[in-house]
Amino acid sequence: MNEDKAPFVPYVNLHSDGSMEDAKPARVVSSCRLDIYTFPFDVQECTLTFSAFITVGTELKVFPSSTDEEITKVSKDVMTTLGEWELLDITSEKISHQHESEGHLIDELAFHIRVRRRSTLYVVNLLIPSCFLITVDLFSFLLPPQSVDRSSFKMTLILGYTVFLLIMNDLLPITGNTIPLINVFFCLCLALMVASLLETVLITNLLLGSKNLRPVPRWVRALVLRTLGGLVGLPWRDNKEADTRASPVSEQRRADGAPEEEKGPVVEDNALQELRSLGADLKVIRLQVEQQLGVSQSSEEWIQCCPQKIKSSVVLFIFISLFMHGSCNSIMPNCSRPDSLALLEALRPVFNLSSIRPVVNISTPTHVSIDFILVNILGVDEKAQILTTYIFQYLMWRNEFVSWNPTECGTKWLTVPRKLLWIPDVVINEFMERNLAQKPAYTYLSHNGTVFDAQPVRVVSSCRLDTYAFPFDIQNCTLTFNSYLHHTSAMQLGQIFTTEKILEFSRGMIKTKGEWELLGIAASINRLPSSASVGEHYDELRFFISLRRRSTLYVVNLLIPSCFLITVDLFSFLLPPQSVDRSSFKMTLILGYTVFLLIMNDLLPITGNTIPLINVFLSVCLALMVASLLETVLITNLLQGSSRQSQLPGWLRLIVINMLGRLVLLPPKSTQAVVQNPFTLEDMEAVSGRAGVGGALRKEGVVQQELRRLGEDLRVIRLRLEQEVAGGQSSEEWVQVGFIVDRLLFAIYIIFISASFLTISLIWVNS
């Protein structure tokens, strides 16, 4: 696939019997179909196929000079390095096959090389650290969520694991067709970590906010509390005492054997009235404390729910086209005997004319037929807009100076050095670099003057790439063949095969499964006016190559982690901001996502005209994360400092509370207190003034005086508690604004994530 950069050896050994021995080093860059499903414990088998590039098997045969065991032993002995790969064995295979219709022989010798990867590096640097981190995440379940911020711990762990995978990404194999098993392992580890984090967010929400939830539905109680709870060893026991909780006075009366009700008229004295007033205040205090602490049957049930490589047929097919007869005058060489030496001597006058176009009449154009076979797609550089391919280029034209009698000269064709013949100046317009492929030294010359030239070409061509739908994009690149100097009056272009045959041959030649897949090949021949000569035209043969990117690598390394992180940020809205520092959680998540984007930047395409859709998606994800962080800071400020805020403006109350609140299912709350104070201010003033009425105090007993004093203290405690828990009307409205904004951003998040996931899935399926 590339230039041989090994030192050149200019000599060969020539023996007395005519045998020759040639030895030279070669640096081989070859294509090989790799199966890395079991990476890093994989064994690969690659093939080096030796054959003549243009000479058929009736003229040249190849054989192995040593046995497979000798080749393997010598190779292992000279390999002094201990690198990543270990040589297992080398086997050879002699391949001789014939063309089905013509019977021409193709002779090849294939050496199969089996190598095994040394896996210690990958086990130590990849697998063991991953196992360590997933074990840490396992033990994090031992942290009590009710007293430790387990979500921040898990978020930091996911951040560390993501950075670890991104730094170690160069060690992982990159393929476009199959996913290595180790990549699946890493994705599952990350998915488990994300799932455990989401579970922690959910249980934290239930532990701290279950008091505001409705009672647990019966099907949830039966499925989760009873079935799953018994399965994981956490059976649920009904707490009937919470439903039938009686007042301390009633319990004491039952303990004393007193009846619940007394029949007949009851005469209430002043001490009994004070006790009832005191009991009413105690009930209000108890309800407020229970609401503040979340002690309820529904809360307990919700909390309980969640602790849980040319082919022979191609060569022969091309070679058939050599037998084409022309009607032009030519130089007829006379062979003194029917052998190749006599023919070569007779053709020397023709070889002396290699510097001019081979036509008898200068006004006769030379018809050059062009074709190619796409052997491999080496890569696409989106930044430089360059396509690198490896092709076999075929040219065929007629040399009118050549014609001989096959019977007299003993052969129909002859292989001659390329430098002895005129070669058309056919170039590829999109060529951007020097051809680094090895060039064969010979061409075929037929008895009727037809010349067949074939050579491999490593094409580095410019291509206008459209990466808007990256990584689900299809690229259309062009290879334009034309004469660099000759006009149509001197050279005219045509094709050897149809585009269907070219596509079939190309798909048969491409053995590797890299990032790009060949979809189709089309061709067109155009005659265009020359810009250098007025009235002249030139022919242009243009091939359109359609390629499709295999997107698995980018889905696994870019889209799935991004979806994981944005989902985590979505579920972070379940963390109650009044009890958990949600802003620190979101800041850690933004830090991890930013590091992820910076390290994955080399995978993203860079173009000057359009912005790829994936870049927009990643930018919007980051923008939503930042917006959610700012919203969290705002709502935290409102929750902690709403008591110091001025009264909510009317227009803000109308837009946010009355309109947006109903839109997000958070309607305005009633201004009426939940529990009314059964006593008025006049009653309290009367009670507080009783100490000044000496005559009445002297008429009542000591017990009644103590009860009154106790009642006054309890009323003051109740008023202070109501002010702490409920706050003022302005404070409640500001807090309501914060919750409405939080719910609105949560709904926007859900709409964006659903639309993004659906769009990505549809584009992936359609591509």
mmCIF file of C-alpha atoms in Angstrom, residues 305-591:
data_model
loop_
_atom_site.group_PDB
_atom_site.id
_atom_site.type_symbol
_atom_site.label_atom_id
_atom_site.label_comp_id
_atom_site.label_asym_id
_atom_site.label_seq_id
_atom_site.Cartn_x
_atom_site.Cartn_y
_atom_site.Cartn_z
ATOM 1 C CA CYS A 305 -39.498 1.353 47.270
ATOM 2 C CA CYS A 306 -36.053 2.562 46.272
ATOM 3 C CA PRO A 307 -33.383 1.049 48.454
ATOM 4 C CA GLN A 308 -33.443 -1.430 45.848
ATOM 5 C CA LYS A 309 -5.113 -7.265 -1.593
ATOM 6 C CA ILE A 310 -5.029 -8.154 -8.876
ATOM 7 C CA LYS A 311 -7.270 -11.209 -9.100
ATOM 8 C CA SER A 312 -6.427 -13.626 -11.897
ATOM 9 C CA SER A 313 -9.803 -13.278 -13.566
ATOM 10 C CA VAL A 314 -9.427 -9.514 -13.637
ATOM 11 C CA VAL A 315 -5.960 -9.696 -15.241
ATOM 12 C CA LEU A 316 -7.122 -12.179 -17.841
ATOM 13 C CA PHE A 317 -10.268 -10.251 -18.534
ATOM 14 C CA ILE A 318 -8.253 -7.122 -19.191
ATOM 15 C CA PHE A 319 -5.686 -9.082 -21.192
ATOM 16 C CA ILE A 320 -8.342 -10.309 -23.618
ATOM 17 C CA SER A 321 -8.710 -6.791 -24.905
ATOM 18 C CA LEU A 322 -5.127 -6.915 -26.267
ATOM 19 C CA PHE A 323 -6.302 -8.809 -29.333
ATOM 20 C CA MET A 324 -7.747 -5.890 -31.256
ATOM 21 C CA HIS A 325 -6.946 -5.457 -34.979
ATOM 22 C CA GLY A 326 -6.351 -2.065 -36.642
ATOM 23 C CA SER A 327 -6.299 -0.956 -40.277
ATOM 24 C CA CYS A 328 -3.429 1.573 -40.135
ATOM 25 C CA ASN A 329 -0.075 1.268 -41.845
ATOM 26 C CA SER A 330 2.690 0.045 -39.529
ATOM 27 C CA ILE A 331 6.255 -1.153 -39.456
ATOM 28 C CA MET A 332 6.188 -4.893 -40.147
ATOM 29 C CA PRO A 333 9.245 -6.448 -38.486
ATOM 30 C CA ASN A 334 10.720 -9.517 -40.159
ATOM 31 C CA CYS A 335 11.671 -12.239 -37.693
ATOM 32 C CA SER A 336 14.642 -14.405 -38.788
ATOM 33 C CA ARG A 337 13.412 -17.199 -36.502
ATOM 34 C CA PRO A 338 10.336 -17.770 -34.328
ATOM 35 C CA ASP A 339 11.705 -16.743 -30.902
ATOM 36 C CA SER A 340 11.628 -13.723 -28.654
ATOM 37 C CA LEU A 341 15.262 -12.710 -29.312
ATOM 38 C CA ALA A 342 14.646 -12.371 -33.037
ATOM 39 C CA LEU A 343 11.414 -10.433 -32.361
ATOM 40 C CA LEU A 344 13.184 -8.102 -29.962
ATOM 41 C CA GLU A 345 15.919 -7.417 -32.522
ATOM 42 C CA ALA A 346 13.304 -6.729 -35.204
ATOM 43 C CA LEU A 347 11.505 -4.226 -32.927
ATOM 44 C CA ARG A 348 14.568 -2.045 -32.262
ATOM 45 C CA PRO A 349 13.550 0.565 -34.917
ATOM 46 C CA VAL A 350 10.230 0.906 -33.086
ATOM 47 C CA PHE A 351 11.945 1.435 -29.744
ATOM 48 C CA ASN A 352 13.961 4.295 -31.277
ATOM 49 C CA LEU A 353 10.640 6.102 -31.937
ATOM 50 C CA SER A 354 9.460 6.050 -28.295
ATOM 51 C CA SER A 355 9.700 9.831 -27.988
ATOM 52 C CA ILE A 356 6.880 10.563 -30.459
ATOM 53 C CA ARG A 357 3.202 9.656 -30.526
ATOM 54 C CA PRO A 358 2.957 6.236 -32.317
ATOM 55 C CA VAL A 359 0.876 7.154 -35.375
ATOM 56 C CA VAL A 360 1.818 7.026 -39.066
ATOM 57 C CA ASN A 361 -0.278 10.083 -39.887
ATOM 58 C CA ILE A 362 0.112 12.876 -37.382
ATOM 59 C CA SER A 363 -3.533 13.911 -37.855
ATOM 60 C CA THR A 364 -4.738 10.509 -36.608
ATOM 61 C CA PRO A 365 -5.721 10.670 -32.926
ATOM 62 C CA THR A 366 -4.580 7.992 -30.513
ATOM 63 C CA HIS A 367 -7.481 6.299 -28.717
ATOM 64 C CA VAL A 368 -6.553 5.588 -25.095
ATOM 65 C CA SER A 369 -8.860 3.404 -23.026
ATOM 66 C CA ILE A 370 -8.674 3.983 -19.264
ATOM 67 C CA ASP A 371 -9.972 2.030 -16.320
ATOM 68 C CA PHE A 372 -9.088 1.374 -12.731
ATOM 69 C CA ILE A 373 -9.903 -0.960 -9.867
ATOM 70 C CA LEU A 374 -10.235 0.450 -6.371
ATOM 71 C CA VAL A 375 -8.138 -1.813 -4.155
ATOM 72 C CA ASN A 376 -8.377 -0.021 -0.824
ATOM 73 C CA ILE A 377 -9.662 3.127 0.838
ATOM 74 C CA LEU A 378 -6.777 4.263 3.002
ATOM 75 C CA GLY A 379 -8.395 7.245 4.631
ATOM 76 C CA VAL A 380 -10.292 10.501 4.442
ATOM 77 C CA ASP A 381 -8.932 13.686 5.982
ATOM 78 C CA GLU A 382 -11.849 16.012 6.660
ATOM 79 C CA LYS A 383 -9.656 18.859 7.822
ATOM 80 C CA ALA A 384 -7.475 18.919 4.662
ATOM 81 C CA GLN A 385 -10.342 17.689 2.406
ATOM 82 C CA ILE A 386 -8.186 14.832 1.034
ATOM 83 C CA LEU A 387 -9.120 11.274 0.001
ATOM 84 C CA THR A 388 -6.348 8.636 -0.018
ATOM 85 C CA THR A 389 -6.987 5.493 -2.088
ATOM 86 C CA TYR A 390 -4.970 2.650 -3.607
ATOM 87 C CA ILE A 391 -5.957 1.748 -7.184
ATOM 88 C CA PHE A 392 -4.780 -0.400 -10.084
ATOM 89 C CA GLN A 393 -4.688 1.840 -13.157
ATOM 90 C CA TYR A 394 -5.077 0.300 -16.630
ATOM 91 C CA LEU A 395 -4.273 2.051 -19.936
ATOM 92 C CA MET A 396 -4.649 0.565 -23.404
ATOM 93 C CA TRP A 397 -3.805 2.170 -26.769
ATOM 94 C CA ARG A 398 -2.518 1.190 -30.222
ATOM 95 C CA ASN A 399 1.059 1.711 -31.431
ATOM 96 C CA GLU A 400 0.752 1.991 -35.214
ATOM 97 C CA PHE A 401 4.501 1.418 -35.660
ATOM 98 C CA VAL A 402 4.153 -2.197 -34.491
ATOM 99 C CA SER A 403 2.807 -5.237 -36.326
ATOM 100 C CA TRP A 404 4.196 -8.737 -36.775
ATOM 101 C CA ASN A 405 3.154 -12.168 -37.904
ATOM 102 C CA PRO A 406 2.595 -14.339 -34.833
ATOM 103 C CA THR A 407 3.377 -17.526 -36.746
ATOM 104 C CA GLU A 408 6.633 -16.158 -38.129
ATOM 105 C CA CYS A 409 7.772 -14.651 -34.841
ATOM 106 C CA GLY A 410 6.454 -17.423 -32.578
ATOM 107 C CA THR A 411 4.292 -15.322 -30.185
ATOM 108 C CA LYS A 412 1.266 -13.038 -30.126
ATOM 109 C CA TRP A 413 2.564 -10.692 -27.450
ATOM 110 C CA LEU A 414 5.736 -9.637 -25.745
ATOM 111 C CA THR A 415 6.621 -7.990 -22.443
ATOM 112 C CA VAL A 416 8.906 -5.010 -23.006
ATOM 113 C CA PRO A 417 10.291 -2.352 -20.633
ATOM 114 C CA ARG A 418 8.003 0.654 -20.290
ATOM 115 C CA LYS A 419 10.837 3.066 -21.095
ATOM 116 C CA LEU A 420 11.148 1.584 -24.632
ATOM 117 C CA LEU A 421 7.614 2.599 -25.604
ATOM 118 C CA TRP A 422 5.640 5.814 -25.824
ATOM 119 C CA ILE A 423 3.354 6.193 -22.805
ATOM 120 C CA PRO A 424 0.360 8.568 -22.873
ATOM 121 C CA ASP A 425 0.552 11.506 -20.472
ATOM 122 C CA VAL A 426 -2.633 10.587 -18.609
ATOM 123 C CA VAL A 427 -2.885 12.243 -15.209
ATOM 124 C CA ILE A 428 -5.424 12.427 -12.407
ATOM 125 C CA ASN A 429 -6.445 16.051 -11.956
ATOM 126 C CA GLU A 430 -7.150 15.703 -8.236
ATOM 127 C CA PHE A 431 -3.666 14.284 -7.481
ATOM 128 C CA MET A 432 -2.106 16.129 -4.541
ATOM 129 C CA GLU A 433 1.062 14.122 -3.787
ATOM 130 C CA ARG A 434 3.697 11.940 -5.418
ATOM 131 C CA ASN A 435 2.720 8.376 -6.249
ATOM 132 C CA LEU A 436 4.439 6.263 -3.581
ATOM 133 C CA ALA A 437 3.333 2.891 -4.944
ATOM 134 C CA GLN A 438 5.823 0.528 -6.585
ATOM 135 C CA LYS A 439 5.977 0.855 -10.377
ATOM 136 C CA PRO A 440 6.244 -2.247 -12.590
ATOM 137 C CA ALA A 441 8.998 -2.096 -15.201
ATOM 138 C CA TYR A 442 7.169 -3.847 -18.066
ATOM 139 C CA THR A 443 4.197 -3.471 -20.340
ATOM 140 C CA TYR A 444 2.497 -5.856 -22.766
ATOM 141 C CA LEU A 445 2.905 -5.325 -26.526
ATOM 142 C CA SER A 446 0.587 -7.292 -28.805
ATOM 143 C CA HIS A 447 1.271 -8.394 -32.411
ATOM 144 C CA ASN A 448 -1.326 -5.937 -33.748
ATOM 145 C CA GLY A 449 0.293 -2.973 -31.979
ATOM 146 C CA THR A 450 -2.001 -2.868 -28.946
ATOM 147 C CA VAL A 451 -0.180 -1.811 -25.794
ATOM 148 C CA PHE A 452 -1.529 -2.723 -22.378
ATOM 149 C CA ASP A 453 -0.068 -0.873 -19.398
ATOM 150 C CA ALA A 454 -0.974 -1.507 -15.769
ATOM 151 C CA GLN A 455 0.450 -0.040 -12.580
ATOM 152 C CA PRO A 456 -0.592 0.466 -8.957
ATOM 153 C CA VAL A 457 -1.178 4.049 -7.864
ATOM 154 C CA ARG A 458 -1.467 5.446 -4.370
ATOM 155 C CA VAL A 459 -3.783 8.367 -5.022
ATOM 156 C CA VAL A 460 -3.862 11.287 -2.613
ATOM 157 C CA SER A 461 -6.616 13.375 -4.162
ATOM 158 C CA SER A 462 -8.580 16.434 -3.216
ATOM 159 C CA CYS A 463 -12.254 15.873 -2.494
ATOM 160 C CA ARG A 464 -14.979 18.256 -1.439
ATOM 161 C CA LEU A 465 -16.404 16.703 1.697
ATOM 162 C CA ASP A 466 -19.798 17.443 3.196
ATOM 163 C CA THR A 467 -19.716 16.523 6.886
ATOM 164 C CA TYR A 468 -23.080 17.975 7.912
ATOM 165 C CA ALA A 469 -24.499 14.519 8.717
ATOM 166 C CA PHE A 470 -21.247 13.276 10.336
ATOM 167 C CA PRO A 471 -20.809 10.427 11.380
ATOM 168 C CA PHE A 472 -23.686 9.159 9.215
ATOM 169 C CA ASP A 473 -22.378 10.918 6.095
ATOM 170 C CA ILE A 474 -21.970 9.700 2.500
ATOM 171 C CA GLN A 475 -19.141 11.310 0.520
ATOM 172 C CA ASN A 476 -18.909 11.629 -3.280
ATOM 173 C CA CYS A 477 -15.361 12.067 -4.578
ATOM 174 C CA THR A 478 -14.093 12.327 -8.132
ATOM 175 C CA LEU A 479 -11.090 10.930 -10.015
ATOM 176 C CA THR A 480 -10.682 12.812 -13.303
ATOM 177 C CA PHE A 481 -8.412 11.252 -15.971
ATOM 178 C CA ASN A 482 -7.256 13.380 -18.878
ATOM 179 C CA SER A 483 -4.196 14.100 -21.013
ATOM 180 C CA TYR A 484 -2.014 16.747 -19.518
ATOM 181 C CA LEU A 485 -1.004 18.202 -22.930
ATOM 182 C CA HIS A 486 -2.762 16.513 -25.870
ATOM 183 C CA HIS A 487 -6.019 17.802 -27.344
ATOM 184 C CA THR A 488 -8.731 15.630 -28.887
ATOM 185 C CA SER A 489 -7.105 15.980 -32.317
ATOM 186 C CA ALA A 490 -4.176 14.005 -30.869
ATOM 187 C CA MET A 491 -5.666 11.863 -28.088
ATOM 188 C CA GLN A 492 -9.169 10.668 -27.340
ATOM 189 C CA LEU A 493 -10.211 8.841 -24.185
ATOM 190 C CA GLY A 494 -12.563 5.925 -23.587
ATOM 191 C CA GLN A 495 -13.308 3.077 -21.182
ATOM 192 C CA ILE A 496 -12.350 -0.593 -21.188
ATOM 193 C CA PHE A 497 -15.101 -1.856 -18.870
ATOM 194 C CA THR A 498 -18.506 -0.677 -17.800
ATOM 195 C CA THR A 499 -18.872 0.983 -14.417
ATOM 196 C CA GLU A 500 -20.805 -2.064 -13.178
ATOM 197 C CA LYS A 501 -17.774 -4.275 -13.886
ATOM 198 C CA ILE A 502 -15.446 -1.756 -12.221
ATOM 199 C CA LEU A 503 -17.634 -1.705 -9.108
ATOM 200 C CA GLU A 504 -17.804 -5.519 -9.033
ATOM 201 C CA PHE A 505 -14.025 -5.881 -9.410
ATOM 202 C CA SER A 506 -13.391 -3.194 -6.791
ATOM 203 C CA ARG A 507 -15.644 -4.787 -4.189
ATOM 204 C CA GLY A 508 -13.904 -8.101 -4.829
ATOM 205 C CA MET A 509 -10.501 -6.509 -4.285
ATOM 206 C CA ILE A 510 -11.305 -4.630 -1.080
ATOM 207 C CA LYS A 511 -10.619 -7.188 1.628
ATOM 208 C CA THR A 512 -10.293 -4.883 4.619
ATOM 209 C CA LYS A 513 -13.150 -3.515 6.685
ATOM 210 C CA GLY A 514 -11.986 -0.040 7.598
ATOM 211 C CA GLU A 515 -13.846 3.133 8.330
ATOM 212 C CA TRP A 516 -15.212 3.595 4.802
ATOM 213 C CA GLU A 517 -17.453 1.402 2.661
ATOM 214 C CA LEU A 518 -17.665 1.580 -1.162
ATOM 215 C CA LEU A 519 -21.230 2.245 -2.261
ATOM 216 C CA GLY A 520 -21.004 2.867 -6.020
ATOM 217 C CA ILE A 521 -18.944 4.064 -8.970
ATOM 218 C CA ALA A 522 -20.232 6.093 -11.925
ATOM 219 C CA ALA A 523 -18.413 7.507 -14.967
ATOM 220 C CA SER A 524 -18.836 10.182 -17.589
ATOM 221 C CA ILE A 525 -16.782 11.283 -20.652
ATOM 222 C CA ASN A 526 -16.755 14.986 -21.375
ATOM 223 C CA ARG A 527 -15.244 17.030 -24.204
ATOM 224 C CA LEU A 528 -14.313 20.450 -22.929
ATOM 225 C CA PRO A 529 -12.871 23.535 -24.654
ATOM 226 C CA SER A 530 -9.217 24.169 -24.069
ATOM 227 C CA SER A 531 -8.266 27.330 -22.244
ATOM 228 C CA ALA A 532 -4.775 27.368 -23.782
ATOM 229 C CA SER A 533 -5.647 26.959 -27.487
ATOM 230 C CA VAL A 534 -8.599 28.624 -29.158
ATOM 231 C CA GLY A 535 -10.847 26.181 -31.021
ATOM 232 C CA GLU A 536 -9.269 23.112 -29.430
ATOM 233 C CA HIS A 537 -10.907 20.635 -27.062
ATOM 234 C CA TYR A 538 -9.711 17.941 -24.717
ATOM 235 C CA ASP A 539 -11.307 14.747 -23.418
ATOM 236 C CA GLU A 540 -11.939 14.160 -19.782
ATOM 237 C CA LEU A 541 -12.932 10.829 -18.216
ATOM 238 C CA ARG A 542 -14.430 11.353 -14.799
ATOM 239 C CA PHE A 543 -15.197 8.633 -12.246
ATOM 240 C CA PHE A 544 -17.507 9.390 -9.353
ATOM 241 C CA ILE A 545 -16.815 7.321 -6.220
ATOM 242 C CA SER A 546 -19.457 7.135 -3.513
ATOM 243 C CA LEU A 547 -18.284 6.220 -0.007
ATOM 244 C CA ARG A 548 -20.208 5.705 3.216
ATOM 245 C CA ARG A 549 -18.671 6.086 6.635
ATOM 246 C CA ARG A 550 -19.069 3.269 9.116
ATOM 247 C CA SER A 551 -20.326 5.147 12.120
ATOM 248 C CA THR A 552 -19.983 2.587 14.921
ATOM 249 C CA LEU A 553 -16.756 4.095 16.281
ATOM 250 C CA TYR A 554 -18.243 7.550 16.606
ATOM 251 C CA VAL A 555 -21.511 6.332 18.078
ATOM 252 C CA VAL A 556 -19.648 4.385 20.778
ATOM 253 C CA ASN A 557 -16.997 7.024 21.533
ATOM 254 C CA LEU A 558 -18.970 10.240 21.047
ATOM 255 C CA LEU A 559 -22.727 9.964 21.003
ATOM 256 C CA ILE A 560 -23.333 7.357 23.703
ATOM 257 C CA PRO A 561 -21.119 9.057 26.345
ATOM 258 C CA SER A 562 -22.733 12.407 25.521
ATOM 259 C CA CYS A 563 -26.189 10.886 25.926
ATOM 260 C CA PHE A 564 -25.147 9.344 29.237
ATOM 261 C CA LEU A 565 -23.896 12.656 30.606
ATOM 262 C CA ILE A 566 -26.878 14.697 29.440
ATOM 263 C CA THR A 567 -29.194 12.076 30.977
ATOM 264 C CA VAL A 568 -27.357 12.383 34.270
ATOM 265 C CA ASP A 569 -27.883 16.130 34.162
ATOM 266 C CA LEU A 570 -31.565 15.557 33.474
ATOM 267 C CA PHE A 571 -31.961 13.315 36.511
ATOM 268 C CA SER A 572 -30.094 15.799 38.688
ATOM 269 C CA PHE A 573 -33.307 17.843 38.711
ATOM 270 C CA LEU A 574 -34.664 15.207 41.086
ATOM 271 C CA LEU A 575 -32.188 16.296 43.754
ATOM 272 C CA PRO A 576 -34.034 18.579 46.176
ATOM 273 C CA PRO A 577 -32.157 21.916 46.090
ATOM 274 C CA GLN A 578 -33.246 22.801 49.605
ATOM 275 C CA SER A 579 -31.443 19.770 51.098
ATOM 276 C CA VAL A 580 -28.643 18.835 48.609
ATOM 277 C CA ASP A 581 -25.917 21.015 47.096
ATOM 278 C CA ARG A 582 -27.091 20.439 43.539
ATOM 279 C CA SER A 583 -24.824 23.185 42.165
ATOM 280 C CA SER A 584 -21.637 21.280 43.098
ATOM 281 C CA PHE A 585 -23.019 18.156 41.440
ATOM 282 C CA LYS A 586 -23.767 20.034 38.198
ATOM 283 C CA MET A 587 -20.418 21.839 38.237
ATOM 284 C CA THR A 588 -18.597 18.482 38.449
ATOM 285 C CA LEU A 589 -20.702 17.182 35.562
ATOM 286 C CA ILE A 590 -19.888 20.231 33.379
ATOM 287 C CA LEU A 591 -16.202 19.803 34.169
#
